[in-house]
Coordinates of C-alpha atoms and ligand atoms in Angstrom, one line a residue:
X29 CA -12.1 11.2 -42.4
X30 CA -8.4 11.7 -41.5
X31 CA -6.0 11.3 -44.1
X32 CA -4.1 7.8 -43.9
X33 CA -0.3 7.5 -44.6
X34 CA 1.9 4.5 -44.8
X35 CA 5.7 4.7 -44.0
X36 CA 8.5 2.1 -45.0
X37 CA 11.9 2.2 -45.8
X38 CA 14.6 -0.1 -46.7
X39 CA 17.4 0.9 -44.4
X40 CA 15.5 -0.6 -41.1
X41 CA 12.8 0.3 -38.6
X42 CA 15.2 1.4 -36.2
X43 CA 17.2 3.4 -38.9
X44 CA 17.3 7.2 -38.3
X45 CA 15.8 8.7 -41.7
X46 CA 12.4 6.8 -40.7
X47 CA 12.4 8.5 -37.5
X48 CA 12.9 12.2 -39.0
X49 CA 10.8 11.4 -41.8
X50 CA 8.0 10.3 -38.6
X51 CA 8.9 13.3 -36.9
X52 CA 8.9 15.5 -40.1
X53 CA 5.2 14.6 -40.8
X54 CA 3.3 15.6 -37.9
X55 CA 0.2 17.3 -38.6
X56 CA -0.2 15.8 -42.0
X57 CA -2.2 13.0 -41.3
X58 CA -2.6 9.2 -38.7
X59 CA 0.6 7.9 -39.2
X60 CA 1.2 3.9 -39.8
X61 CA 4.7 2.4 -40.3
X62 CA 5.5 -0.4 -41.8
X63 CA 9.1 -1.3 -41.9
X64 CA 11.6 -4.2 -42.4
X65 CA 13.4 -5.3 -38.9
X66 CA 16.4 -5.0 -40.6
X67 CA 18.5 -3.4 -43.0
X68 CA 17.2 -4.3 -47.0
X69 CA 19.2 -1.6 -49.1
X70 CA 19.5 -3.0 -52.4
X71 CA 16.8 -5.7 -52.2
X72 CA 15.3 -4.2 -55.1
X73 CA 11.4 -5.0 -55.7
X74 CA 11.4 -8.6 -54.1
X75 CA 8.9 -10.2 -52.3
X76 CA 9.2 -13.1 -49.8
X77 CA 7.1 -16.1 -51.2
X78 CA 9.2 -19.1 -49.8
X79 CA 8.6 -18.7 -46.1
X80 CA 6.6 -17.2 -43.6
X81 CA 6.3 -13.6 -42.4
X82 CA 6.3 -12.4 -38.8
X83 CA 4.6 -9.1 -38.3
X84 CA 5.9 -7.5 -34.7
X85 CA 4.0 -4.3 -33.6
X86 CA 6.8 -2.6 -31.6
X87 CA 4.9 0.7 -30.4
X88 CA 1.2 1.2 -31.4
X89 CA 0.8 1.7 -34.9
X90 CA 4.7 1.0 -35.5
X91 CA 5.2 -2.7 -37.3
X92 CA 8.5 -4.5 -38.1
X93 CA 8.7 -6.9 -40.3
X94 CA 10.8 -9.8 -41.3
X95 CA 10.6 -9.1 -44.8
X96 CA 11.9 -6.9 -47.6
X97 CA 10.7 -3.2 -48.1
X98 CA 7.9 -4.5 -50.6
X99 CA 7.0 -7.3 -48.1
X100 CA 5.8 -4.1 -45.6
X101 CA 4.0 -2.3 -48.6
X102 CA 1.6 -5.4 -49.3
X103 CA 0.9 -6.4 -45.6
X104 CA 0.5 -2.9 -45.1
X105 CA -1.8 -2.0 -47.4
X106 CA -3.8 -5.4 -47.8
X107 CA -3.5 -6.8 -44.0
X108 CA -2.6 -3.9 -41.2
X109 CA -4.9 -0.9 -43.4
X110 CA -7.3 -3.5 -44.9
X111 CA -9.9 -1.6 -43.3
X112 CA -8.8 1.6 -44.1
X113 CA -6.2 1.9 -46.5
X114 CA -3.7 4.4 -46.9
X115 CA -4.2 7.7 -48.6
X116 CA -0.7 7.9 -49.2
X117 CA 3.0 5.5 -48.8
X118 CA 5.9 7.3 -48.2
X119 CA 9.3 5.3 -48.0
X120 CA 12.7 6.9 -46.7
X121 CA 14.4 9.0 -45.9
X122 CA 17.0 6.5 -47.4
X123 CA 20.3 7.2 -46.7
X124 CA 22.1 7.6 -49.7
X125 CA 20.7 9.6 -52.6
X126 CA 18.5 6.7 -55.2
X127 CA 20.1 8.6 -58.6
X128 CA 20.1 7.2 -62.0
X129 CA 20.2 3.4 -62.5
X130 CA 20.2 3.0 -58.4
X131 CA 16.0 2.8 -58.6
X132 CA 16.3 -0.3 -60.3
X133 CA 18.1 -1.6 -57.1
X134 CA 16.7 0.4 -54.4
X135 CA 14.4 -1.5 -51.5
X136 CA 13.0 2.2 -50.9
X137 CA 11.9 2.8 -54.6
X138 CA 10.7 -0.4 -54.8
X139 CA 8.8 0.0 -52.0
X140 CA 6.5 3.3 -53.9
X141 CA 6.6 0.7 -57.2
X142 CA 4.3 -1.7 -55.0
X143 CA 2.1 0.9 -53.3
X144 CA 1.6 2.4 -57.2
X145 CA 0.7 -0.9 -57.7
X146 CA -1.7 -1.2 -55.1
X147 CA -3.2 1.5 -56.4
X148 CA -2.2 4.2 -54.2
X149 CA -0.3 7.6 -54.5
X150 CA 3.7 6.9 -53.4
X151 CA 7.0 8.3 -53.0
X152 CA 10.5 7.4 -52.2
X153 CA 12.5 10.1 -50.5
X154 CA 16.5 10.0 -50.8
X155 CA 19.0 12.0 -48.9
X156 CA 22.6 12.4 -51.3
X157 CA 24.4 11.9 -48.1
X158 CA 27.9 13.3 -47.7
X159 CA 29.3 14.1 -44.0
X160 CA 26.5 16.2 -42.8
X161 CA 23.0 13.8 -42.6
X162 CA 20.3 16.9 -43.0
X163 CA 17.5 14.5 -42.5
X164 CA 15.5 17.2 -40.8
X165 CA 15.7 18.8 -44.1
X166 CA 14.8 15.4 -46.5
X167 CA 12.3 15.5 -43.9
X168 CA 10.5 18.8 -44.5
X169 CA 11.0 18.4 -48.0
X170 CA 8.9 15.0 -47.9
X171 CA 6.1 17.1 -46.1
X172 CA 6.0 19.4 -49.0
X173 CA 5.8 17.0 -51.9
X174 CA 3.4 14.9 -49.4
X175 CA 1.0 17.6 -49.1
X176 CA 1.7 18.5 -52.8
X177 CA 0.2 15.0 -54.0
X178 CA -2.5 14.7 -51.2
X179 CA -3.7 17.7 -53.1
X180 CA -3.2 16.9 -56.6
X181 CA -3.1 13.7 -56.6
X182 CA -0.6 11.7 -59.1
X183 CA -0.7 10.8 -63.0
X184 CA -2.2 7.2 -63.3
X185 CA 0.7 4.6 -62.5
X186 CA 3.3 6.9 -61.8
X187 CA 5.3 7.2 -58.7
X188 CA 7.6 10.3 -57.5
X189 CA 11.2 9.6 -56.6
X190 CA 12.7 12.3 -54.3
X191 CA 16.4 13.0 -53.6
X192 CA 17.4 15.9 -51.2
X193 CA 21.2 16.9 -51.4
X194 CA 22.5 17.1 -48.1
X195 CA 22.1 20.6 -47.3
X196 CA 20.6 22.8 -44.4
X197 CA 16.7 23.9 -45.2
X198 CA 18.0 27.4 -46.1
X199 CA 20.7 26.5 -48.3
X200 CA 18.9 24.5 -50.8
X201 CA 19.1 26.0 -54.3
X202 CA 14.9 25.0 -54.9
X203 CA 12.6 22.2 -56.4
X204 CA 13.5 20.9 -59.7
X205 CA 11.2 18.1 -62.0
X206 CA 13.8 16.5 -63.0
X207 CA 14.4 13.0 -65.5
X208 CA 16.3 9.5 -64.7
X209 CA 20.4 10.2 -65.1
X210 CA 23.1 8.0 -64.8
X211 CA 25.2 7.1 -62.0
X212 CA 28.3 4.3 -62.2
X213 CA 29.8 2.5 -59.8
X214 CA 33.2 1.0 -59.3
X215 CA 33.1 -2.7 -61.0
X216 CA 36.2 -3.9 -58.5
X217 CA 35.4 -7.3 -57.4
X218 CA 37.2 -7.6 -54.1
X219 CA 38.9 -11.3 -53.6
X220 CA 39.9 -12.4 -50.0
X221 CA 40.0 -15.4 -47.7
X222 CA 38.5 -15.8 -44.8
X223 CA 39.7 -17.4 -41.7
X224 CA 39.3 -21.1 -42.9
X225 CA 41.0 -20.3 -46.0
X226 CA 38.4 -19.8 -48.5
X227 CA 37.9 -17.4 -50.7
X228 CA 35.5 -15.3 -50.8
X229 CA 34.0 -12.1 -52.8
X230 CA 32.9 -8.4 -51.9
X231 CA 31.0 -6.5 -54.3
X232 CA 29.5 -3.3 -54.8
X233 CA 32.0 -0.2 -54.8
X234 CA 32.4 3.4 -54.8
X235 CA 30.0 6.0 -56.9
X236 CA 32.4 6.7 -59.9
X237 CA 31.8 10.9 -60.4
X238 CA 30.4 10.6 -63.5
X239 CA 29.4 13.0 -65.7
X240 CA 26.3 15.6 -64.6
X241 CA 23.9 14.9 -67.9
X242 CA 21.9 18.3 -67.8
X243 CA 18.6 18.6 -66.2
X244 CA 18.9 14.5 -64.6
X245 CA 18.5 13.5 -61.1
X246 CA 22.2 13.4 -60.3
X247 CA 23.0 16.8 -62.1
X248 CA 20.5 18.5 -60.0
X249 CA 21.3 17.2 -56.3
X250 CA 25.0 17.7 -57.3
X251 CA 24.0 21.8 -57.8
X252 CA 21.7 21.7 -54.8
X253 CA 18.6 21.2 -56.0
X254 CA 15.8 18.7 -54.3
X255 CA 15.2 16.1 -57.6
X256 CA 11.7 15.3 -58.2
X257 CA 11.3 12.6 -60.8
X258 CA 8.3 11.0 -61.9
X259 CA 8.6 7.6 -62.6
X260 CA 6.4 5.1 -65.1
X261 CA 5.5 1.8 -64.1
X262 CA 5.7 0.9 -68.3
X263 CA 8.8 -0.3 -68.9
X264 CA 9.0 -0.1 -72.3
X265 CA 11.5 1.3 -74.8
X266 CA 9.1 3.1 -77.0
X267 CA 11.9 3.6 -79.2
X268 CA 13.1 0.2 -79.2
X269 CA 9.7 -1.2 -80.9
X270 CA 10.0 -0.1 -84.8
X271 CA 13.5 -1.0 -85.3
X272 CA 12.8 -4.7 -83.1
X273 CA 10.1 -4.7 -85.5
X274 CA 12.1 -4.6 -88.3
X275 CA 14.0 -7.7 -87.8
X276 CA 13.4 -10.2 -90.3
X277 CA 11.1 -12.8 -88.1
X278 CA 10.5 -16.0 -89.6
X279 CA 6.6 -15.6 -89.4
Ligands
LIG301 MN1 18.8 2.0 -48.0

């Protein structure tokens, strides 16, 4: 039977990375996308409980949804595909890299969290956007890793998050495995009123250049490198456990 792939994103159905990542994946397999109407960067790995969802099919086999990235994943999956369900969810290409502490933010990640969930292999492609926008090349990078884990499949619970450095195919420096890094933002809280005279706040700044921590996410897109990182669904601080333990509890 013909392999079965899922497509979200966060940044919109109409966004362009969801197109090139459409376009990039010819051939690979019966293409279904899933994706919020509207823009849901940052919406993390929420899910809409307190109201209805409206499912639109804007071009056969091409859904928008009123929900959040993880909203298309589960209606995907257990509604749209009930009958057949996806081989395979890819979500991107994002626009903006998803380095460091940005997965526990990112709609797109969030999106591969719930399909790993589901039970099915996922990914989250990133392109570290600077001027240029090489989605074509996020693009054929997200056909390699797709046919990659269509092959071998993935490590139980674990999802792959993908950043591309904005590059031209032929310029990128290779694949690298790579682990989570860090990546700060600017902390300025921007205070203004608006036109009836209230005040109001904008947050959410610029990426501070922090440093590159060696063989991390961040490090490697910096040096050109397409960052593969595998990523747990276990949250746990292994580490954490023994000296937690030793706490003097009370029974
Ligand atoms: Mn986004």
């Amino acid at each position: 039977m013909k392999t079965k792939i899922l497509i979200t994103n966060d940044d919109g159905f109409d966004a362009s990375g969801i197109k090139e990542l459409e376009a990039g994946l010819v051939g690979l397999g019966e293409l279904t996308v899933v994706a919020p109407d509207r823009e849901q960067s940052a919406s993390g790995h929420s899910l809409t409980l307190q109201r209805p969802l409206r499912i639109h099919e804007r071009l056969p086999n091409r859904y928008a949804v009123d929900g959040t990235p993880t909203d298309c994943v589960f209606l995907g999956v257990n509604h749209i595909m009930r009958d057949h369900r996806p081989d395979l969810v890819i979500s991107g290409i994002n626009r903006g890299g998803n380095l460091g502490d940005d997965i526990t933010y990112s709609g797109t990640v969030a999106a591969a969290f719930e399909a790993t969930l589901l039970g099915i292999p996922a990914f989250a492609v990133s392109l570290e956007i600077s001027r240029e926008r090489h989605f074509a090349t996020a693009a054929k990078v997200a056909y390699e890793v797709a046919g990659k884990v269509l092959e071998h499949g993935l490590p139980a619970a674990t999802l792959l998050n993908v950043n591309v450095p904005d590059l031209p195919w032929e310029k990128l420096a290779g694949f690298r495995i790579t682990r989570q890094g860090k990546r700060s933002y600017s902390d300025v809280v921007r205070e203004n009123l608006d036109p009836r005279g209230r005040q109001y706040y904008w947050i959410g700044g610029e990426v501070l250049q922090g440093e590159d921590i060696e063989g991390t996410d961040a490090a490697l897109v910096r040096a050109g490198f397409v960052s593969i990182t595998p990523i747990h669904l276990d949250l746990t601080n292994y580490r954490a456990l023994k000296p937690l333990e030793n706490w003097e509890w009370s029974c």
